[in-house]
PDB file of C-alpha atoms in Angstrom:
ATOM      1  CA  UNK A 128      14.629  -8.959 -17.171  1.00 59.00           C
ATOM      2  CA  UNK A 129      11.177 -10.419 -17.427  1.00 76.00           C
ATOM      3  CA  UNK A 130       7.985  -9.160 -15.975  1.00 82.00           C
ATOM      4  CA  UNK A 131       8.103 -12.998 -13.923  1.00 86.00           C
ATOM      5  CA  UNK A 132      11.768 -12.608 -12.214  1.00 91.00           C
ATOM      6  CA  UNK A 133      10.659  -8.371 -11.766  1.00 92.00           C
ATOM      7  CA  UNK A 134       7.093  -9.816 -10.226  1.00 93.00           C
ATOM      8  CA  UNK A 135       9.081 -12.795  -7.615  1.00 94.00           C
ATOM      9  CA  UNK A 136      11.068  -9.526  -6.866  1.00 96.00           C
ATOM     10  CA  UNK A 137       8.173  -7.723  -6.238  1.00 96.00           C
ATOM     11  CA  UNK A 138       6.258 -10.348  -4.269  1.00 96.00           C
ATOM     12  CA  UNK A 139       8.838 -11.213  -1.965  1.00 96.00           C
ATOM     13  CA  UNK A 140       9.272  -7.390  -1.306  1.00 96.00           C
ATOM     14  CA  UNK A 141       6.158  -7.710  -0.169  1.00 97.00           C
ATOM     15  CA  UNK A 142       6.292 -10.376   1.262  1.00 97.00           C
ATOM     16  CA  UNK A 143       8.916  -9.592   3.773  1.00 97.00           C
ATOM     17  CA  UNK A 144       6.950  -6.553   4.838  1.00 96.00           C
ATOM     18  CA  UNK A 145       3.918  -8.056   5.713  1.00 97.00           C
ATOM     19  CA  UNK A 146       5.179 -11.502   7.616  1.00 97.00           C
ATOM     20  CA  UNK A 147       7.756  -8.531   9.263  1.00 97.00           C
ATOM     21  CA  UNK A 148       4.865  -5.797  10.309  1.00 96.00           C
ATOM     22  CA  UNK A 149       2.770  -9.033  11.066  1.00 97.00           C
ATOM     23  CA  UNK A 150      -0.189  -7.938   8.187  1.00 96.00           C
ATOM     24  CA  UNK A 151       0.878 -11.177   6.047  1.00 97.00           C
ATOM     25  CA  UNK A 152      -3.061 -12.270   6.434  1.00 97.00           C
ATOM     26  CA  UNK A 153      -4.690  -8.582   5.169  1.00 97.00           C
ATOM     27  CA  UNK A 154      -2.064  -8.878   2.681  1.00 97.00           C
ATOM     28  CA  UNK A 155      -2.896 -12.190   0.750  1.00 97.00           C
ATOM     29  CA  UNK A 156      -6.506 -11.282   1.362  1.00 97.00           C
ATOM     30  CA  UNK A 157      -5.939  -7.668  -0.360  1.00 97.00           C
ATOM     31  CA  UNK A 158      -4.509  -9.766  -2.827  1.00 97.00           C
ATOM     32  CA  UNK A 159      -6.708 -12.760  -3.439  1.00 96.00           C
ATOM     33  CA  UNK A 160      -9.488  -9.598  -4.257  1.00 96.00           C
ATOM     34  CA  UNK A 161      -6.724  -8.190  -6.932  1.00 96.00           C
ATOM     35  CA  UNK A 162      -7.075 -11.290  -8.653  1.00 96.00           C
ATOM     36  CA  UNK A 163     -10.701 -11.632  -7.858  1.00 95.00           C
ATOM     37  CA  UNK A 164     -11.370  -8.441  -9.636  1.00 95.00           C
ATOM     38  CA  UNK A 165      -9.205  -8.954 -12.496  1.00 94.00           C
ATOM     39  CA  UNK A 166     -10.677 -12.512 -13.549  1.00 94.00           C
ATOM     40  CA  UNK A 167     -13.958 -11.309 -13.369  1.00 95.00           C
ATOM     41  CA  UNK A 168     -13.949  -8.199 -14.616  1.00 94.00           C
ATOM     42  CA  UNK A 169     -11.652  -7.639 -18.698  1.00 93.00           C
ATOM     43  CA  UNK A 170     -11.874  -3.941 -18.106  1.00 94.00           C
ATOM     44  CA  UNK A 171      -9.628  -3.490 -15.742  1.00 94.00           C
ATOM     45  CA  UNK A 172      -6.786  -5.566 -16.615  1.00 93.00           C
ATOM     46  CA  UNK A 173      -6.802  -3.966 -19.430  1.00 94.00           C
ATOM     47  CA  UNK A 174      -6.365  -0.558 -18.102  1.00 94.00           C
ATOM     48  CA  UNK A 175      -3.609  -1.823 -15.764  1.00 94.00           C
ATOM     49  CA  UNK A 176      -1.331  -3.266 -18.844  1.00 93.00           C
ATOM     50  CA  UNK A 177      -2.368  -0.564 -21.159  1.00 93.00           C
ATOM     51  CA  UNK A 178       0.447   1.763 -21.943  1.00 92.00           C
ATOM     52  CA  UNK A 179      -1.557   4.871 -23.203  1.00 93.00           C
ATOM     53  CA  UNK A 180      -2.962   5.382 -19.708  1.00 93.00           C
ATOM     54  CA  UNK A 181      -0.264   7.060 -17.353  1.00 93.00           C
ATOM     55  CA  UNK A 182       0.381   5.835 -14.229  1.00 93.00           C
ATOM     56  CA  UNK A 183      -1.194   8.202 -12.261  1.00 94.00           C
ATOM     57  CA  UNK A 184      -5.231   7.092 -13.576  1.00 95.00           C
ATOM     58  CA  UNK A 185      -4.116   4.073 -12.454  1.00 94.00           C
ATOM     59  CA  UNK A 186      -3.234   4.563  -9.173  1.00 94.00           C
ATOM     60  CA  UNK A 187      -6.324   6.793  -8.580  1.00 94.00           C
ATOM     61  CA  UNK A 188      -8.300   3.239 -10.049  1.00 93.00           C
ATOM     62  CA  UNK A 189      -6.617   0.962  -7.553  1.00 94.00           C
ATOM     63  CA  UNK A 190      -7.728   3.492  -5.031  1.00 94.00           C
ATOM     64  CA  UNK A 191     -11.406   3.940  -6.573  1.00 93.00           C
ATOM     65  CA  UNK A 192     -11.499   0.166  -6.000  1.00 92.00           C
ATOM     66  CA  UNK A 193      -9.474  -0.041  -3.467  1.00 91.00           C
ATOM     67  CA  UNK A 194      -8.515   1.981  -0.788  1.00 83.00           C
ATOM     68  CA  UNK A 195     -11.550   1.923   1.732  1.00 87.00           C
ATOM     69  CA  UNK A 196     -10.850  -1.777   2.176  1.00 90.00           C
ATOM     70  CA  UNK A 197      -7.420  -3.041   2.125  1.00 92.00           C
ATOM     71  CA  UNK A 198      -4.913  -2.744   4.192  1.00 94.00           C
ATOM     72  CA  UNK A 199      -2.815   0.472   3.722  1.00 95.00           C
ATOM     73  CA  UNK A 200       0.662  -1.456   3.092  1.00 96.00           C
ATOM     74  CA  UNK A 201      -1.426  -2.440   0.368  1.00 96.00           C
ATOM     75  CA  UNK A 202      -1.782   0.585  -0.562  1.00 95.00           C
ATOM     76  CA  UNK A 203       1.526   1.425  -0.001  1.00 95.00           C
ATOM     77  CA  UNK A 204       3.157  -0.745  -2.356  1.00 96.00           C
ATOM     78  CA  UNK A 205       0.397   0.079  -5.307  1.00 96.00           C
ATOM     79  CA  UNK A 206       1.525   3.358  -4.382  1.00 95.00           C
ATOM     80  CA  UNK A 207       5.350   2.223  -5.078  1.00 95.00           C
ATOM     81  CA  UNK A 208       4.539   0.293  -8.056  1.00 95.00           C
ATOM     82  CA  UNK A 209       3.255   2.614  -9.636  1.00 94.00           C
ATOM     83  CA  UNK A 210       5.693   5.275  -8.869  1.00 94.00           C
ATOM     84  CA  UNK A 211       7.744   3.280 -11.175  1.00 94.00           C
ATOM     85  CA  UNK A 212       4.750   2.725 -13.925  1.00 93.00           C
ATOM     86  CA  UNK A 213       4.993  -1.531 -13.612  1.00 94.00           C
ATOM     87  CA  UNK A 214       0.966  -1.371 -12.860  1.00 93.00           C
ATOM     88  CA  UNK A 215       0.916  -4.024 -15.379  1.00 94.00           C
ATOM     89  CA  UNK A 216       3.013  -6.852 -13.582  1.00 95.00           C
ATOM     90  CA  UNK A 217       0.699  -6.430 -10.287  1.00 96.00           C
ATOM     91  CA  UNK A 218      -1.679  -9.184 -11.596  1.00 96.00           C
ATOM     92  CA  UNK A 219       1.749 -11.078 -12.058  1.00 96.00           C
ATOM     93  CA  UNK A 220       2.916  -9.785  -8.205  1.00 97.00           C
ATOM     94  CA  UNK A 221      -0.434 -10.764  -6.612  1.00 97.00           C
ATOM     95  CA  UNK A 222       0.118 -14.528  -8.136  1.00 96.00           C
ATOM     96  CA  UNK A 223       3.214 -14.973  -7.148  1.00 96.00           C
ATOM     97  CA  UNK A 224       2.060 -13.646  -3.288  1.00 97.00           C
ATOM     98  CA  UNK A 225      -0.109 -16.352  -3.639  1.00 96.00           C
ATOM     99  CA  UNK A 226       2.702 -18.902  -4.245  1.00 94.00           C
ATOM    100  CA  UNK A 227       5.390 -17.441  -1.828  1.00 96.00           C
ATOM    101  CA  UNK A 228       2.339 -17.453   0.530  1.00 96.00           C
ATOM    102  CA  UNK A 229       1.535 -21.187   0.265  1.00 95.00           C
ATOM    103  CA  UNK A 230       5.019 -22.260   0.290  1.00 93.00           C
ATOM    104  CA  UNK A 231       5.093 -19.962   3.821  1.00 94.00           C
ATOM    105  CA  UNK A 232       2.597 -21.172   4.977  1.00 94.00           C
ATOM    106  CA  UNK A 233       2.998 -24.628   3.633  1.00 93.00           C
ATOM    107  CA  UNK A 234      -0.068 -25.091   1.674  1.00 94.00           C
ATOM    108  CA  UNK A 235      -0.007 -28.277  -1.090  1.00 94.00           C
ATOM    109  CA  UNK A 236      -2.474 -26.571  -4.032  1.00 93.00           C
ATOM    110  CA  UNK A 237      -3.840 -29.506  -6.040  1.00 93.00           C
ATOM    111  CA  UNK A 238      -6.307 -29.388  -8.511  1.00 95.00           C
ATOM    112  CA  UNK A 239      -8.919 -31.809  -9.361  1.00 94.00           C
ATOM    113  CA  UNK A 240     -10.781 -32.272 -12.839  1.00 93.00           C
ATOM    114  CA  UNK A 241     -14.339 -34.208 -11.795  1.00 92.00           C
ATOM    115  CA  UNK A 242     -17.160 -34.447 -14.187  1.00 90.00           C
ATOM    116  CA  UNK A 243     -19.735 -32.964 -11.698  1.00 90.00           C
ATOM    117  CA  UNK A 244     -19.282 -31.404  -8.708  1.00 92.00           C
ATOM    118  CA  UNK A 245     -18.256 -32.868  -5.601  1.00 93.00           C
ATOM    119  CA  UNK A 246     -19.300 -33.659  -1.645  1.00 94.00           C
ATOM    120  CA  UNK A 247     -17.545 -32.935   1.100  1.00 94.00           C
ATOM    121  CA  UNK A 248     -16.565 -37.150   1.390  1.00 93.00           C
ATOM    122  CA  UNK A 249     -15.018 -36.985  -1.485  1.00 92.00           C
ATOM    123  CA  UNK A 250     -13.405 -33.915  -0.510  1.00 94.00           C
ATOM    124  CA  UNK A 251     -11.387 -35.507   2.049  1.00 93.00           C
ATOM    125  CA  UNK A 252     -10.413 -38.422   0.335  1.00 92.00           C
ATOM    126  CA  UNK A 253      -8.722 -36.214  -2.370  1.00 91.00           C
ATOM    127  CA  UNK A 254      -7.375 -33.985   0.303  1.00 93.00           C
ATOM    128  CA  UNK A 255      -5.637 -37.092   2.148  1.00 92.00           C
ATOM    129  CA  UNK A 256      -4.274 -38.353  -0.736  1.00 91.00           C
ATOM    130  CA  UNK A 257      -2.620 -34.532  -2.159  1.00 92.00           C
ATOM    131  CA  UNK A 258      -1.580 -35.016   1.449  1.00 92.00           C
ATOM    132  CA  UNK A 259      -0.047 -38.520   1.447  1.00 90.00           C
ATOM    133  CA  UNK A 260       2.089 -37.179  -1.999  1.00 88.00           C
ATOM    134  CA  UNK A 261       3.341 -33.799  -0.817  1.00 90.00           C
ATOM    135  CA  UNK A 262       3.473 -34.213   3.057  1.00 88.00           C
ATOM    136  CA  UNK A 263       2.118 -31.143   3.416  1.00 91.00           C
ATOM    137  CA  UNK A 264      -0.596 -31.302   5.973  1.00 89.00           C
ATOM    138  CA  UNK A 265      -2.780 -28.169   4.387  1.00 93.00           C
ATOM    139  CA  UNK A 266      -4.879 -28.636   0.673  1.00 93.00           C
ATOM    140  CA  UNK A 267      -6.096 -26.240  -1.284  1.00 94.00           C
ATOM    141  CA  UNK A 268      -7.767 -28.106  -3.432  1.00 93.00           C
ATOM    142  CA  UNK A 269      -8.368 -25.885  -7.341  1.00 93.00           C
ATOM    143  CA  UNK A 270     -11.840 -27.997  -8.441  1.00 95.00           C
ATOM    144  CA  UNK A 271     -12.881 -28.223 -12.089  1.00 94.00           C
ATOM    145  CA  UNK A 272     -15.776 -29.733 -14.049  1.00 94.00           C
ATOM    146  CA  UNK A 273     -14.982 -31.568 -16.935  1.00 92.00           C
ATOM    147  CA  UNK A 274     -18.248 -33.052 -18.981  1.00 88.00           C
ATOM    148  CA  UNK A 275     -15.758 -34.575 -21.629  1.00 86.00           C
ATOM    149  CA  UNK A 276     -13.445 -36.682 -19.247  1.00 82.00           C
ATOM    150  CA  UNK A 277     -17.268 -38.938 -19.641  1.00 84.00           C
ATOM    151  CA  UNK A 278     -15.964 -40.357 -15.735  1.00 85.00           C
ATOM    152  CA  UNK A 279     -13.181 -40.463 -13.005  1.00 86.00           C
ATOM    153  CA  UNK A 280     -11.083 -37.787 -12.380  1.00 90.00           C
ATOM    154  CA  UNK A 281      -7.660 -35.755 -12.797  1.00 91.00           C
ATOM    155  CA  UNK A 282      -5.591 -35.177  -9.530  1.00 92.00           C
ATOM    156  CA  UNK A 283      -2.460 -32.643 -10.824  1.00 93.00           C
ATOM    157  CA  UNK A 284      -0.190 -31.957  -7.655  1.00 92.00           C
ATOM    158  CA  UNK A 285       2.569 -29.959  -8.586  1.00 88.00           C
ATOM    159  CA  UNK A 286       4.096 -31.429 -11.278  1.00 86.00           C
ATOM    160  CA  UNK A 287       2.110 -35.225 -11.440  1.00 89.00           C
ATOM    161  CA  UNK A 288      -0.989 -35.813 -12.696  1.00 89.00           C
ATOM    162  CA  UNK A 289      -3.260 -38.708 -11.661  1.00 87.00           C
ATOM    163  CA  UNK A 290      -5.320 -39.603 -14.758  1.00 87.00           C
ATOM    164  CA  UNK A 291      -8.198 -41.763 -13.581  1.00 85.00           C
ATOM    165  CA  UNK A 292     -10.307 -39.816 -15.776  1.00 83.00           C
ATOM    166  CA  UNK A 293     -12.673 -42.502 -18.921  1.00 81.00           C
ATOM    167  CA  UNK A 294     -11.670 -40.632 -21.813  1.00 80.00           C
ATOM    168  CA  UNK A 295      -7.564 -41.534 -20.961  1.00 78.00           C
ATOM    169  CA  UNK A 296      -9.390 -45.313 -20.886  1.00 77.00           C
ATOM    170  CA  UNK A 297     -11.194 -45.214 -23.753  1.00 78.00           C
ATOM    171  CA  UNK A 298      -7.315 -43.164 -26.036  1.00 79.00           C
ATOM    172  CA  UNK A 299      -5.177 -46.262 -24.015  1.00 80.00           C
ATOM    173  CA  UNK A 300      -7.437 -48.844 -25.487  1.00 80.00           C
ATOM    174  CA  UNK A 301      -7.663 -46.881 -28.870  1.00 80.00           C
ATOM    175  CA  UNK A 302      -3.855 -47.383 -29.073  1.00 83.00           C
ATOM    176  CA  UNK A 303      -3.901 -50.368 -28.044  1.00 79.00           C
ATOM    177  CA  UNK A 304      -6.241 -52.053 -31.172  1.00 75.00           C
ATOM    178  CA  UNK A 305      -4.150 -49.528 -32.948  1.00 79.00           C
ATOM    179  CA  UNK A 306      -0.875 -51.160 -32.372  1.00 76.00           C
ATOM    180  CA  UNK A 307      -2.697 -54.873 -31.838  1.00 71.00           C
ATOM    181  CA  UNK A 308      -3.656 -53.854 -35.643  1.00 63.00           C
ATOM    182  CA  UNK A 309      -0.560 -52.728 -36.756  1.00 64.00           C
ATOM    183  CA  UNK A 310       1.488 -55.850 -35.147  1.00 66.00           C
ATOM    184  CA  UNK A 311      -0.846 -58.371 -36.431  1.00 65.00           C
ATOM    185  CA  UNK A 312      -1.079 -57.008 -39.657  1.00 64.00           C
ATOM    186  CA  UNK A 313       3.217 -57.309 -40.070  1.00 60.00           C
TER     187      UNK A 313
END
């Protein structure tokens, strides 16, 4: 079975249990911490994925990093995953848990790429566009800056992409000129 499918099943289990115990927000925050730590500390990610390091040592690392500040339910989940020697999927579980959490809470995640940091006014406008596209009332904008766009923006909502960047417009013009030049030679 692929890691993605296994991670999805683990995420579903911890999601259902956290809902049942009324600890959804706390467990969600714990998985966000796990993801943030893995993004900021490459060695931590390597430890989790290293097959040479035994599960007891990996669990000790998790306890040392998280035991004081995480929900006991999350720590128990880490211990169960560790007992099955599946620590390498914890980051995939965290990602899948985030997806399931967003679905449960009816949150639409959208990626916005611009050439500069946007202010609250623009953020609200983009959120309104995402609400209109998705039909969901809560929007989480993931903002990225890419100076190669020259100007404009790219907004991704699920599998839909609105590309209003100048670099995209320039590529379209170049394609048109190339086609017109080629057709005029024929």
